[in-house]
Amino acid sequence: MAFVDIENLSYTYPLGDAPALDAVDLRIEPGEFTVIMGCDGAGRSTLCRVVAGLIPRVFGGELTGRVTIGKGPDRVRPGFVFDNPFNQFSGAKFTVAEELAFGMENLGIDRQTMETRIEEVMALVEIKGIEDRDPSTLSGGQAQRVALASILVMEPELLVLDEPASQLDPVGAREILKLIKKVNLRGVTIVMAVQTMAHLTNLADTIVVLDQGKVVDTGSPRSVLTSRAMGDYGVEVPRVTTIARQARTMGLFHGDTLPISLDGVEKGFSNGSLG
Amino acid sequence: MVPSVEITSLSHQFSGQTVLNEVSLSIQPGEAVAIVGRNGAGKTTLVKHMNGLLHPHKGRILTCGLDTVGVSVAVLAQTVGFVFQNPDDQIFCRSVEQEIAWGPKHLGFPSAKIKKNVENAIAATGLNNMEKVNPLDLSLAKKKMLCLASVLAMDTGLLVLDEPTMGQDLAGKQRITSILDELKHQGKTVVAVTHDMDFCADIFERILVLEKGRLILDGTCEQLFNNPDFQTRGGILPPQVWQLGQKLGLAPTPWTAAQLLERLHTNTPAAPANRVEKRKTP
Ligand SMILES: Nc1ncnc2c1ncn2[C@@H]1O[C@H](COP(=O)(O)OP(=O)(O)OP(=O)(O)O)[C@@H](O)[C@H]1O
Ligand SMILES: [Mg+2]
């Protein structure tokens, strides 16, 4: 049985006049890494909130269709990383270290384990040295790292992330996405909404594309990102892909398939085969 | 001409920790300058000095000739528009329209001008049909767009934008790029903090790299993308176009898709003269 099983789901926010999600079907197997793409307003954050169990519980509104999260009778506790990290913080804690402990305290985890995990995760997301800081005074990128850390310490089986790297410096973003992949390889199921796939093409198993609340494409990164329709949905594909497509029409690209990353990309271009 | 920003040996500390260290730079009217660097490098702290939200602990900053220490944020707002990194720190009105009108109203613009500026800002940022929406109900990307609209409506000569493309989709990024092109065309000064290297390459002729509160590069995109040391220290990866150009051995390395295709075209076998020339390049 699928880990996330969504069938014919439609949802409208309490004050919304159009459905944010419209007849969505989505099946995610345990351990799968799924990326959700689509333009602003397509429903990416909403789908994340559904998978994280926040809709309709927290946001209200009306949901129709079937949503099952977890295997069989086991309930899972999804971890959810917000798009604005400052909204993630409890507001009740005075330091980063306390903020990281907060979720674990609620799970009844013993102090020794808590301390080990905080130590480990702070090293992984590179925020050592700010444990005594007030979370509300962190820089945007530091806050985004702490928000991710506060979920990772709880070791969820299902990790839902809404634009987790939007405020990270480019090298930091690449490192954090690698870290998320590492977590995934340990068996954690990942659902992540992103705007761009430039550094991500080898991370995800599946990309789901939303447009006006509907799933309009699902498939491997290669099949989705090289599909012509992405332009119509306003989805940002890697620049190498659009350049190769243009180069092909100019007779300057001869590869069989369009590239989605820079790996081995020079082979298909006429210039590269010369030099 | 009076520089838009003139910073001399500026240092800033938070709880005894030095966050900006002896930064000096000068930005002339009409320049477009990007500020990049790793998370926590001090970018936001630096730009918050430009509109007087923060004052230097050492050194001095003049914004459009005004020493920010002697002047209130409200007075500085007549010359500098500021977009916060976190839109929730900026937005406080109950509708999109009110939010955008707040700035020009408090600058004392006549009502006809307020109306016109608000309309133009809404059109430029694509917030049409959302005038009555409560900003709290907007997505993060739209909130960010609203903050930009509010600053556009104030029609200041200097715009300071902290991560304007954050969370934007492709259309949003293109929109912001053309807004900034237009501002440059009007001769306005634009300073933007960003992590988006495509955006840098598309818009900014000058780039400042901060590392742990120090200014380590004040130069061009080309200087930055050609120098691995600055990239490591600034946490930067060059745009994909640039990396592709390097893999294809194109020189000088292109940084826009159009440049790359053009150079690729002149280097193809159909143009034998260029082919010989190409062999000489590494
Ligand atoms: N109010 C404050 N109290 C203590 N430290 C602070 C405060 N505000 C910022 N800092 C610290 O100053 C340093 C610089 O912060 P700043 O926000 O300028 O970084 P930044 O370069 O904008 O980073 P980012 O890319 O993450 O936005 C960081 O280490 C930050 O945690
Ligand atoms: Mg910042």
XYZ file of N, CA and C in Angstrom, chain B residues 186-272:
261
model
N 15.075 54.724 -15.982
C 14.654 56.011 -15.415
C 15.783 56.711 -14.657
N 16.928 56.029 -14.552
C 18.068 56.636 -13.869
C 18.055 56.478 -12.358
N 17.216 55.562 -11.848
C 17.176 55.338 -10.392
C 18.358 54.480 -9.958
N 18.691 54.583 -8.686
C 19.756 53.754 -8.126
C 19.117 52.526 -7.478
N 19.644 51.339 -7.797
C 19.083 50.117 -7.228
C 20.178 49.330 -6.513
N 19.904 48.981 -5.253
C 20.809 48.118 -4.497
C 19.994 46.893 -4.096
N 20.455 45.698 -4.458
C 19.689 44.495 -4.119
C 20.585 43.441 -3.497
N 20.112 42.872 -2.385
C 20.754 41.693 -1.811
C 20.132 40.501 -2.513
N 20.949 39.545 -2.947
C 20.354 38.392 -3.625
C 21.238 37.157 -3.547
N 20.604 35.981 -3.655
C 21.333 34.714 -3.774
C 21.171 34.165 -5.185
N 20.464 34.909 -6.029
C 20.082 34.408 -7.351
C 21.094 34.901 -8.396
N 21.968 34.011 -8.812
C 23.067 34.427 -9.689
C 22.605 34.707 -11.118
N 21.529 34.055 -11.569
C 20.989 34.376 -12.892
C 20.499 35.823 -12.894
N 19.821 36.182 -11.821
C 19.298 37.540 -11.633
C 20.460 38.542 -11.626
N 21.527 38.204 -10.899
C 22.724 39.066 -10.868
C 23.259 39.288 -12.266
N 23.417 38.182 -12.999
C 24.018 38.269 -14.325
C 23.123 39.064 -15.273
N 21.809 38.952 -15.097
C 20.876 39.630 -15.994
C 20.832 41.145 -15.766
N 21.002 41.588 -14.534
C 20.708 42.984 -14.190
C 21.898 43.818 -13.743
N 22.777 43.230 -12.950
C 23.713 44.081 -12.200
C 25.100 44.153 -12.818
N 25.569 45.368 -13.066
C 26.912 45.509 -13.623
C 27.957 45.518 -12.506
N 27.488 45.712 -11.278
C 28.455 45.760 -10.188
C 28.005 44.824 -9.061
N 28.962 44.092 -8.504
C 28.645 43.124 -7.455
C 29.546 43.321 -6.248
N 28.943 43.322 -5.065
C 29.719 43.388 -3.830
C 29.615 42.038 -3.143
N 30.750 41.471 -2.739
C 30.723 40.200 -2.010
C 31.146 40.455 -0.572
N 30.292 40.033 0.360
C 30.611 40.149 1.780
C 31.002 38.780 2.317
N 32.033 38.775 3.161
C 32.383 37.553 3.875
C 32.594 37.923 5.328
N 31.827 37.320 6.216
C 31.937 37.577 7.650
C 32.097 39.067 7.946
N 31.244 39.875 7.328
C 31.227 41.301 7.641
C 32.259 42.148 6.922
N 33.088 41.511 6.110
C 34.080 42.284 5.342
C 33.726 42.273 3.872
N 33.992 43.403 3.225
C 33.780 43.498 1.787
C 35.011 42.904 1.103
N 34.844 41.738 0.452
C 36.029 41.091 -0.137
C 36.124 41.316 -1.642
N 35.015 41.724 -2.276
C 35.093 42.057 -3.702
C 34.104 43.168 -4.014
N 34.564 44.143 -4.763
C 33.695 45.188 -5.294
C 34.043 45.221 -6.775
N 33.304 44.474 -7.591
C 33.702 44.333 -8.991
C 32.552 43.950 -9.894
N 32.855 43.207 -10.942
C 31.832 42.824 -11.920
C 31.469 41.355 -11.755
N 30.357 40.944 -12.389
C 29.955 39.542 -12.419
C 31.102 38.697 -12.948
N 31.717 39.200 -14.008
C 32.794 38.455 -14.650
C 33.932 38.174 -13.674
N 34.314 39.199 -12.914
C 35.388 39.006 -11.931
C 35.005 37.962 -10.903
N 33.743 37.990 -10.491
C 33.293 37.042 -9.481
C 33.242 35.614 -10.048
N 32.612 35.462 -11.217
C 32.428 34.123 -11.763
C 33.741 33.510 -12.236
N 34.750 34.353 -12.495
C 36.050 33.836 -12.928
C 36.958 33.480 -11.762
N 36.517 33.783 -10.543
C 37.421 33.616 -9.411
C 36.877 32.620 -8.380
N 37.396 31.381 -8.396
C 36.896 30.337 -7.492
C 37.039 30.708 -6.025
N 38.067 31.486 -5.703
C 38.291 31.855 -4.304
C 37.153 32.733 -3.775
N 36.785 33.752 -4.540
C 35.659 34.602 -4.133
C 34.365 33.800 -4.056
N 34.233 32.837 -4.972
C 33.009 32.031 -4.978
C 32.890 31.202 -3.708
N 33.997 30.551 -3.332
C 33.968 29.733 -2.112
C 33.662 30.621 -0.909
N 34.370 31.745 -0.843
C 34.202 32.611 0.326
C 32.831 33.285 0.339
N 32.239 33.471 -0.821
C 30.920 34.104 -0.886
C 29.785 33.091 -0.983
N 30.114 31.782 -1.004
C 29.068 30.752 -1.094
C 28.329 30.784 -2.420
N 29.053 31.116 -3.487
C 28.402 31.350 -4.776
C 28.672 30.243 -5.779
N 27.683 29.919 -6.579
C 27.868 29.058 -7.746
C 27.525 29.916 -8.960
N 28.386 29.969 -9.968
C 28.075 30.792 -11.138
C 26.805 30.285 -11.811
N 26.120 31.148 -12.588
C 24.892 30.721 -13.265
C 25.161 29.523 -14.168
N 24.114 28.744 -14.421
C 24.262 27.549 -15.245
C 24.770 27.902 -16.648
N 24.311 29.033 -17.185
C 24.754 29.454 -18.521
C 26.277 29.619 -18.538
N 26.777 30.254 -17.510
C 28.222 30.483 -17.399
C 28.975 29.144 -17.343
N 28.481 28.237 -16.497
C 29.139 26.935 -16.355
C 29.105 26.158 -17.664
N 27.975 26.263 -18.374
C 27.850 25.587 -19.665
C 28.854 26.183 -20.658
N 28.946 27.507 -20.700
C 29.886 28.182 -21.593
C 31.318 27.724 -21.345
N 31.658 27.549 -20.073
C 33.010 27.098 -19.738
C 33.241 25.671 -20.201
N 32.214 24.814 -19.991
C 32.343 23.420 -20.429
C 32.531 23.336 -21.934
N 31.920 24.283 -22.654
C 32.008 24.263 -24.111
C 33.231 25.027 -24.607
N 34.028 25.535 -23.670
C 35.252 26.233 -24.047
C 35.012 27.547 -24.774
N 33.884 28.185 -24.509
C 33.602 29.462 -25.166
C 34.334 30.584 -24.435
N 34.993 31.432 -25.219
C 35.682 32.562 -24.592
C 35.407 33.827 -25.404
N 35.148 34.976 -24.729
C 34.943 35.068 -23.289
C 33.667 34.329 -22.858
N 33.659 33.856 -21.620
C 32.531 33.054 -21.159
C 31.240 33.862 -21.184
N 30.195 33.338 -21.817
C 28.921 34.056 -21.870
C 28.168 33.931 -20.550
N 27.319 34.917 -20.224
C 26.483 34.721 -19.035
C 24.998 34.903 -19.304
N 24.639 35.119 -20.562
C 23.209 35.047 -20.868
C 23.038 34.001 -21.961
N 21.822 33.458 -22.055
C 21.536 32.426 -23.047
C 21.800 32.963 -24.454
N 21.414 34.221 -24.689
C 21.593 34.799 -26.023
C 23.074 34.873 -26.398
N 23.900 35.327 -25.457
C 25.348 35.388 -25.707
C 25.899 34.003 -26.012
N 25.452 33.011 -25.235
C 25.977 31.660 -25.409
C 25.639 31.119 -26.800
N 24.377 31.280 -27.197
C 23.957 30.761 -28.497
C 24.708 31.470 -29.618
N 24.883 32.757 -29.441
C 25.598 33.551 -30.434
C 27.048 33.078 -30.582
N 27.712 32.867 -29.449
C 29.110 32.410 -29.507
C 29.223 31.000 -30.052
N 28.234 30.180 -29.706
C 28.199 28.810 -30.212
C 28.054 28.847 -31.727
N 27.210 29.732 -32.181
C 26.922 29.859 -33.607
C 28.175 30.260 -34.388
N 28.897 31.266 -33.879
C 30.086 31.716 -34.611
C 31.217 30.698 -34.514
N 31.101 29.739 -33.598
C 32.158 28.733 -33.447
C 31.887 27.428 -34.193
N 30.765 27.358 -34.907
C 30.423 26.081 -35.553
C 31.205 25.899 -36.852
N 31.290 24.643 -37.345
C 32.058 24.334 -38.547
C 31.639 25.165 -39.762
N 30.398 25.656 -39.749
C 29.919 26.455 -40.873
C 30.730 27.747 -41.023
N 31.416 28.119 -39.963
C 32.206 29.360 -40.021
C 33.684 29.016 -39.849
N 34.366 28.633 -40.930
C 35.729 28.101 -40.849
C 36.729 29.075 -40.219
